[in-house]
mmCIF file of C-alpha atoms in Angstrom:
data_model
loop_
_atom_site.group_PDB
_atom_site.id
_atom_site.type_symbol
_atom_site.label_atom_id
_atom_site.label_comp_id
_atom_site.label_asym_id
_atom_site.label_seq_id
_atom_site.Cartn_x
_atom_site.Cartn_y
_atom_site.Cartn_z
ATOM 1 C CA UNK A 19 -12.621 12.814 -34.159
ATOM 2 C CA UNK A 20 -9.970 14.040 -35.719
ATOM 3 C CA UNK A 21 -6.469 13.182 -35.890
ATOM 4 C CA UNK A 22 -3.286 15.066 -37.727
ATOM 5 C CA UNK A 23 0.325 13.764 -39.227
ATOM 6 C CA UNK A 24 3.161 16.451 -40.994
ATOM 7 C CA UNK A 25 0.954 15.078 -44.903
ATOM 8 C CA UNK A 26 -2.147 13.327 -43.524
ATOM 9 C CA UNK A 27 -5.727 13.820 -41.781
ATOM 10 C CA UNK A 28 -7.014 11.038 -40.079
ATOM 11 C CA UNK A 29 -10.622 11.474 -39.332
ATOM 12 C CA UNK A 30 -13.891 10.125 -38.846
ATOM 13 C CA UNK A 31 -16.067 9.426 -42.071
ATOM 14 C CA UNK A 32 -18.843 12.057 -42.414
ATOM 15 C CA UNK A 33 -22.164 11.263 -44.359
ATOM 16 C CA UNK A 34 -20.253 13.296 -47.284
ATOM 17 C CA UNK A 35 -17.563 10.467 -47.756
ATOM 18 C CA UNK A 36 -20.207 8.083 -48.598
ATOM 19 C CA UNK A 37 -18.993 7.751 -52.481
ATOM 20 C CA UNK A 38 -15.556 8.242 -51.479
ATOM 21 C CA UNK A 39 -16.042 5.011 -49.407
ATOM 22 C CA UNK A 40 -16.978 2.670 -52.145
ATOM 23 C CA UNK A 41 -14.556 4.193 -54.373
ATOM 24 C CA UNK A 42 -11.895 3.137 -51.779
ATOM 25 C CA UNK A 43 -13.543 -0.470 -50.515
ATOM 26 C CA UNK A 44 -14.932 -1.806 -53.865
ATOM 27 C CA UNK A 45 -11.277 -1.019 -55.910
ATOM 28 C CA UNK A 46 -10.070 -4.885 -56.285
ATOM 29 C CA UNK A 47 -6.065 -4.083 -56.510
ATOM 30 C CA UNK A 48 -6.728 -1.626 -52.847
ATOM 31 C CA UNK A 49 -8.717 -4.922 -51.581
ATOM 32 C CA UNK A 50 -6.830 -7.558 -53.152
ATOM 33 C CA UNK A 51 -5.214 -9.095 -49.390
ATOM 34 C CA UNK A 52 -8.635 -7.986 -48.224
ATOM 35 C CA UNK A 53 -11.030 -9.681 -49.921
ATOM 36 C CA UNK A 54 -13.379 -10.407 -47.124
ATOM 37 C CA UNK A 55 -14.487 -6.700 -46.267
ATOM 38 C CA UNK A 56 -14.216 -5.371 -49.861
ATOM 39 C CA UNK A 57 -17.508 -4.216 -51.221
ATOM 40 C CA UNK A 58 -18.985 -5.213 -54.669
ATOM 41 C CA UNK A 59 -21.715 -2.972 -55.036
ATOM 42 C CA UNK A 60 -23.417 0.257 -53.950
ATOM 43 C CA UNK A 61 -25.886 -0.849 -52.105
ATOM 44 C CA UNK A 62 -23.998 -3.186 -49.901
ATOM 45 C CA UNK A 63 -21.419 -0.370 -49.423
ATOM 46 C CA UNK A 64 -24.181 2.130 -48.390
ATOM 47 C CA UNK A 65 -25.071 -0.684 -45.308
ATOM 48 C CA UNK A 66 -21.710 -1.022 -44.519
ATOM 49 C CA UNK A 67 -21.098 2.736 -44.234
ATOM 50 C CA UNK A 68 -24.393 3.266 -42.657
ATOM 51 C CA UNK A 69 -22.903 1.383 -39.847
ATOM 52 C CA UNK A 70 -19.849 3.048 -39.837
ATOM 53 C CA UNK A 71 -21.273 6.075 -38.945
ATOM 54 C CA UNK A 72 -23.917 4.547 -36.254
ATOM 55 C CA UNK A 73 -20.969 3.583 -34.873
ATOM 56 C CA UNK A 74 -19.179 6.255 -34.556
ATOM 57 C CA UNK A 75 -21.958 7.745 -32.171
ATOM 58 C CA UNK A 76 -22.136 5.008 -30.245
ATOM 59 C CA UNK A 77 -20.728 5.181 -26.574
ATOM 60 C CA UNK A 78 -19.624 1.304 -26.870
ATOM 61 C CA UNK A 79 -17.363 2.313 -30.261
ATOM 62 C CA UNK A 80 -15.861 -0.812 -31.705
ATOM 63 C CA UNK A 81 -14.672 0.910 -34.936
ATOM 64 C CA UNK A 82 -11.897 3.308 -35.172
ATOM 65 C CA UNK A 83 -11.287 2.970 -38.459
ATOM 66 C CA UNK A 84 -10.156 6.503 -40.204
ATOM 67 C CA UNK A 85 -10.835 7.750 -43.774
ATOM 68 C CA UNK A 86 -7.018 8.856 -44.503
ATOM 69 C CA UNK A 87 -6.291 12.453 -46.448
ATOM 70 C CA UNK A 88 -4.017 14.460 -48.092
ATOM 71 C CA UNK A 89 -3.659 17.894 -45.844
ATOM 72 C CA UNK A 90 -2.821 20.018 -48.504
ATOM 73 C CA UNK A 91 -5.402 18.504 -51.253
ATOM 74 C CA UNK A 92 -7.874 16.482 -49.316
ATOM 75 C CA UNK A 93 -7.524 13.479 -51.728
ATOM 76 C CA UNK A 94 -8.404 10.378 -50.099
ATOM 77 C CA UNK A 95 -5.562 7.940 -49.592
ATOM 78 C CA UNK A 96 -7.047 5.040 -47.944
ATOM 79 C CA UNK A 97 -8.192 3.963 -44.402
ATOM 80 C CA UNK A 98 -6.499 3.202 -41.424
ATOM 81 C CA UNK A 99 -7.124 2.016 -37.923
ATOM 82 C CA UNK A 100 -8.731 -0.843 -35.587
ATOM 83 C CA UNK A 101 -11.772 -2.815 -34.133
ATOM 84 C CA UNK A 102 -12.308 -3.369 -30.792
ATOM 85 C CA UNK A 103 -12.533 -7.076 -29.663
ATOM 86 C CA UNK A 104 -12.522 -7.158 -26.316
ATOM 87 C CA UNK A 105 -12.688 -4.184 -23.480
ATOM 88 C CA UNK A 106 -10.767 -5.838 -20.302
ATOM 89 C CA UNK A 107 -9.738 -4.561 -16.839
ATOM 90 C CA UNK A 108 -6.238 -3.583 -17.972
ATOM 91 C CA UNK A 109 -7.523 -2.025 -21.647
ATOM 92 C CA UNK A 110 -8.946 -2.755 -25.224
ATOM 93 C CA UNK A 111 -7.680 -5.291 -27.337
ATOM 94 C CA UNK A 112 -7.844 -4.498 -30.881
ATOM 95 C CA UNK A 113 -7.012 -5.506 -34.144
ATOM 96 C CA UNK A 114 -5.602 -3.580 -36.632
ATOM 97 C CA UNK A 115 -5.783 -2.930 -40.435
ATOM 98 C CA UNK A 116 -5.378 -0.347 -42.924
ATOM 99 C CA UNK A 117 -4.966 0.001 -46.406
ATOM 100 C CA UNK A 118 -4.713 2.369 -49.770
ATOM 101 C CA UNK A 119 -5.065 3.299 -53.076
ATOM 102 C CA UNK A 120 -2.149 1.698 -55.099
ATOM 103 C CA UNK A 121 -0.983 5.135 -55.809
ATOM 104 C CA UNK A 122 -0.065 5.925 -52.724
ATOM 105 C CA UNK A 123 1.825 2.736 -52.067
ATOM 106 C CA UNK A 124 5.884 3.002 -51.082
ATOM 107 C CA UNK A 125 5.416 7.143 -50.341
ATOM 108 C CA UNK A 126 5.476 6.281 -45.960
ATOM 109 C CA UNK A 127 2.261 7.561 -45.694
ATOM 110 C CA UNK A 128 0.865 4.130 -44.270
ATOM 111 C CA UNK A 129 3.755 3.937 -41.726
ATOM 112 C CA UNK A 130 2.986 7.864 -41.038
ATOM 113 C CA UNK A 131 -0.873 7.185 -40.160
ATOM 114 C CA UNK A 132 -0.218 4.077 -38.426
ATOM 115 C CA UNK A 133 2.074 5.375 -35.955
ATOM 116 C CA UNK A 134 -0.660 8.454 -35.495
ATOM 117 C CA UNK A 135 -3.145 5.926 -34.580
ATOM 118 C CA UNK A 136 -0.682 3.557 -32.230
ATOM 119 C CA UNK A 137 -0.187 7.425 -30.598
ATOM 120 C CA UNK A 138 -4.277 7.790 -30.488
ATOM 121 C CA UNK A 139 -4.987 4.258 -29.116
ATOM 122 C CA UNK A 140 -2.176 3.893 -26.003
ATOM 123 C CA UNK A 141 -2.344 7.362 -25.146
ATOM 124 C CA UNK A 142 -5.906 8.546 -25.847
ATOM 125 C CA UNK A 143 -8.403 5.170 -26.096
ATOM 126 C CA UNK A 144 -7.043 2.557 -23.309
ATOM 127 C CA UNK A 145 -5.756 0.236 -25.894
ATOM 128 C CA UNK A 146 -3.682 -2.683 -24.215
ATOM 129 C CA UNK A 147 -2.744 -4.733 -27.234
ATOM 130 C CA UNK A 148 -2.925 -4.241 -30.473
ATOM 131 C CA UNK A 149 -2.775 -7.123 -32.900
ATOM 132 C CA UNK A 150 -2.280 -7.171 -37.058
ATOM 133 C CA UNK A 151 -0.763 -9.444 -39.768
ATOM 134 C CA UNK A 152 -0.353 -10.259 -43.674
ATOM 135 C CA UNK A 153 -0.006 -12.757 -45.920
ATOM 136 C CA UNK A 154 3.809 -12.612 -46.654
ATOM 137 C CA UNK A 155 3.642 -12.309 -50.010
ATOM 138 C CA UNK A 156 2.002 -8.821 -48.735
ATOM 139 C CA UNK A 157 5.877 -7.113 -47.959
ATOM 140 C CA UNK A 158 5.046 -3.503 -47.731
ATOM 141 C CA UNK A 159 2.147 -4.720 -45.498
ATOM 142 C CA UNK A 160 4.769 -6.116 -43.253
ATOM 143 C CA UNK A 161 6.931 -3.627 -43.289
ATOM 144 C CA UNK A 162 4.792 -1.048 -42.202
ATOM 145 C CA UNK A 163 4.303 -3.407 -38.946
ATOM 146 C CA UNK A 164 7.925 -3.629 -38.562
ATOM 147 C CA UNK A 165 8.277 0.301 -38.919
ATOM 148 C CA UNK A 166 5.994 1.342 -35.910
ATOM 149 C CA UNK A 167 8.394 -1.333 -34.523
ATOM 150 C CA UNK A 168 5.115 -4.033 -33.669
ATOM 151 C CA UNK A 169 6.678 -7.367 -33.094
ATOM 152 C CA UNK A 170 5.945 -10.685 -35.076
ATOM 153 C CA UNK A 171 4.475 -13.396 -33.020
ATOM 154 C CA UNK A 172 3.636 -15.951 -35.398
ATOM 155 C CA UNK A 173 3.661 -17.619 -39.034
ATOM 156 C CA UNK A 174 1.402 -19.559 -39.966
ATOM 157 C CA UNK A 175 2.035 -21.932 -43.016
ATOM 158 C CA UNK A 176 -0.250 -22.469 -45.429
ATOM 159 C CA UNK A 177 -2.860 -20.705 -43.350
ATOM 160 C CA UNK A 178 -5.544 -19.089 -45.631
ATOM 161 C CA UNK A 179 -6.453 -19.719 -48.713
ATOM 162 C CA UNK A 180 -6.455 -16.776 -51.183
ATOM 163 C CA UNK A 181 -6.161 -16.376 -54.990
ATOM 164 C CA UNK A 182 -6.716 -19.836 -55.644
ATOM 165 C CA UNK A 183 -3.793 -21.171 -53.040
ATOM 166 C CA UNK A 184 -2.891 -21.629 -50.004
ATOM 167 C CA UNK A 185 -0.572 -19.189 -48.579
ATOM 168 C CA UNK A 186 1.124 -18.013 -45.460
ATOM 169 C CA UNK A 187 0.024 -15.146 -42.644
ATOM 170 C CA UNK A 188 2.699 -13.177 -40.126
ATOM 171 C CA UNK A 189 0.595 -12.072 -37.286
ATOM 172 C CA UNK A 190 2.327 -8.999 -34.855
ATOM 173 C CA UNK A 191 1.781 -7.362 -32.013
ATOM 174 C CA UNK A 192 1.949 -4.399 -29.963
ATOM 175 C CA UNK A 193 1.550 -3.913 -25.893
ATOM 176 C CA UNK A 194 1.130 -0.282 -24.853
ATOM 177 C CA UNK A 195 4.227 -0.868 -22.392
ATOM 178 C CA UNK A 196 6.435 -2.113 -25.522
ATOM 179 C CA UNK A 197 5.036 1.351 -27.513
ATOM 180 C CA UNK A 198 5.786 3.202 -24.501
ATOM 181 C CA UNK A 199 9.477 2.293 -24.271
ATOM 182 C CA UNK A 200 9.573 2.898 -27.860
ATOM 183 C CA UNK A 201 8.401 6.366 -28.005
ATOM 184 C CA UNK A 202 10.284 7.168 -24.779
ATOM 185 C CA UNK A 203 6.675 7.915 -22.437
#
């Protein structure tokens, strides 16, 4: 699966991106607000991916998570996309994440993929809701969220501890009628 933005390609990982993957999931500033998926080693990041990619193949697909590109240079920028948590009669509800290399930060390419993938998911995959959040120290995080115009729908004080504190998530969301009035379908 491929998907396409004016800078980016969004596509499945390939057996090839294996190195690329641990390069992206083990670098602690990329994982810093997501510390509990980043990997510490190459074997554990060989498992993950392995999984990744069984995934991809399987019919029940609860991973549409995207290795992110430049078009013009193929550099990888980061990841984007969601897991499936639940397949109901009125559509897939998913949560959302992405994330990238620190030099690729404050350029729009997050907000770029991310409204790519909103496209893929209520037009293409039978997503119903899509779900994200941040801590709020995490503002270009946010911002992204409030970009693709998601809408916030919670804070939660003091909700997770992280770096050696206690600090404070935003959780948003998206229904594919509220995208759908947004992008005019």
């Amino acid at each position: 699966m491929q998907l396409e933005t004016s800078r980016l390609i969004l596509r499945d990982y390939e057996e090839s991106d294996k190195a690329a993957y641990f390069k992206l999931k083990s670098d602690s500033k990329t994982m810093y607000y997501l510390q509990d998926i980043q990997l510490f080693s190459e074997k554990e990041s060989d498992l993950d991916f392995a999984n990744v990619l069984e995934d991809q193949k399987s019919k029940d697909r609860k991973f549409y998570f995207f290795h992110m590109e430049l078009k013009d240079s193929h550099e990888q920028v980061g990841s984007v996309g969601y897991t499936v948590n639940a397949d109901t009669p009125v559509g897939k509800l998913v949560g959302a994440g992405y994330f990238t290399f620190p030099k690729f930060w404050n350029h729009g390419y997050m907000t770029e993929a991310f409204r790519r993938v909103l496209q893929f998911a209520f037009l293409e995959n039978n997503v119903y809701r899509i779900t994200t959040g941040c801590l709020v120290e995490n503002v270009g995080s946010e911002r992204v969220m409030q970009k693709c115009g998601l809408i916030k729908e919670a804070e939660h004080v003091d909700w997770e501890w992280h770096d050696g504190k206690m600090k404070t998530r935003v959780e948003y969301r998206l229904l594919k009628s509220e995208w759908m009035a947004l992008a005019g379908e």
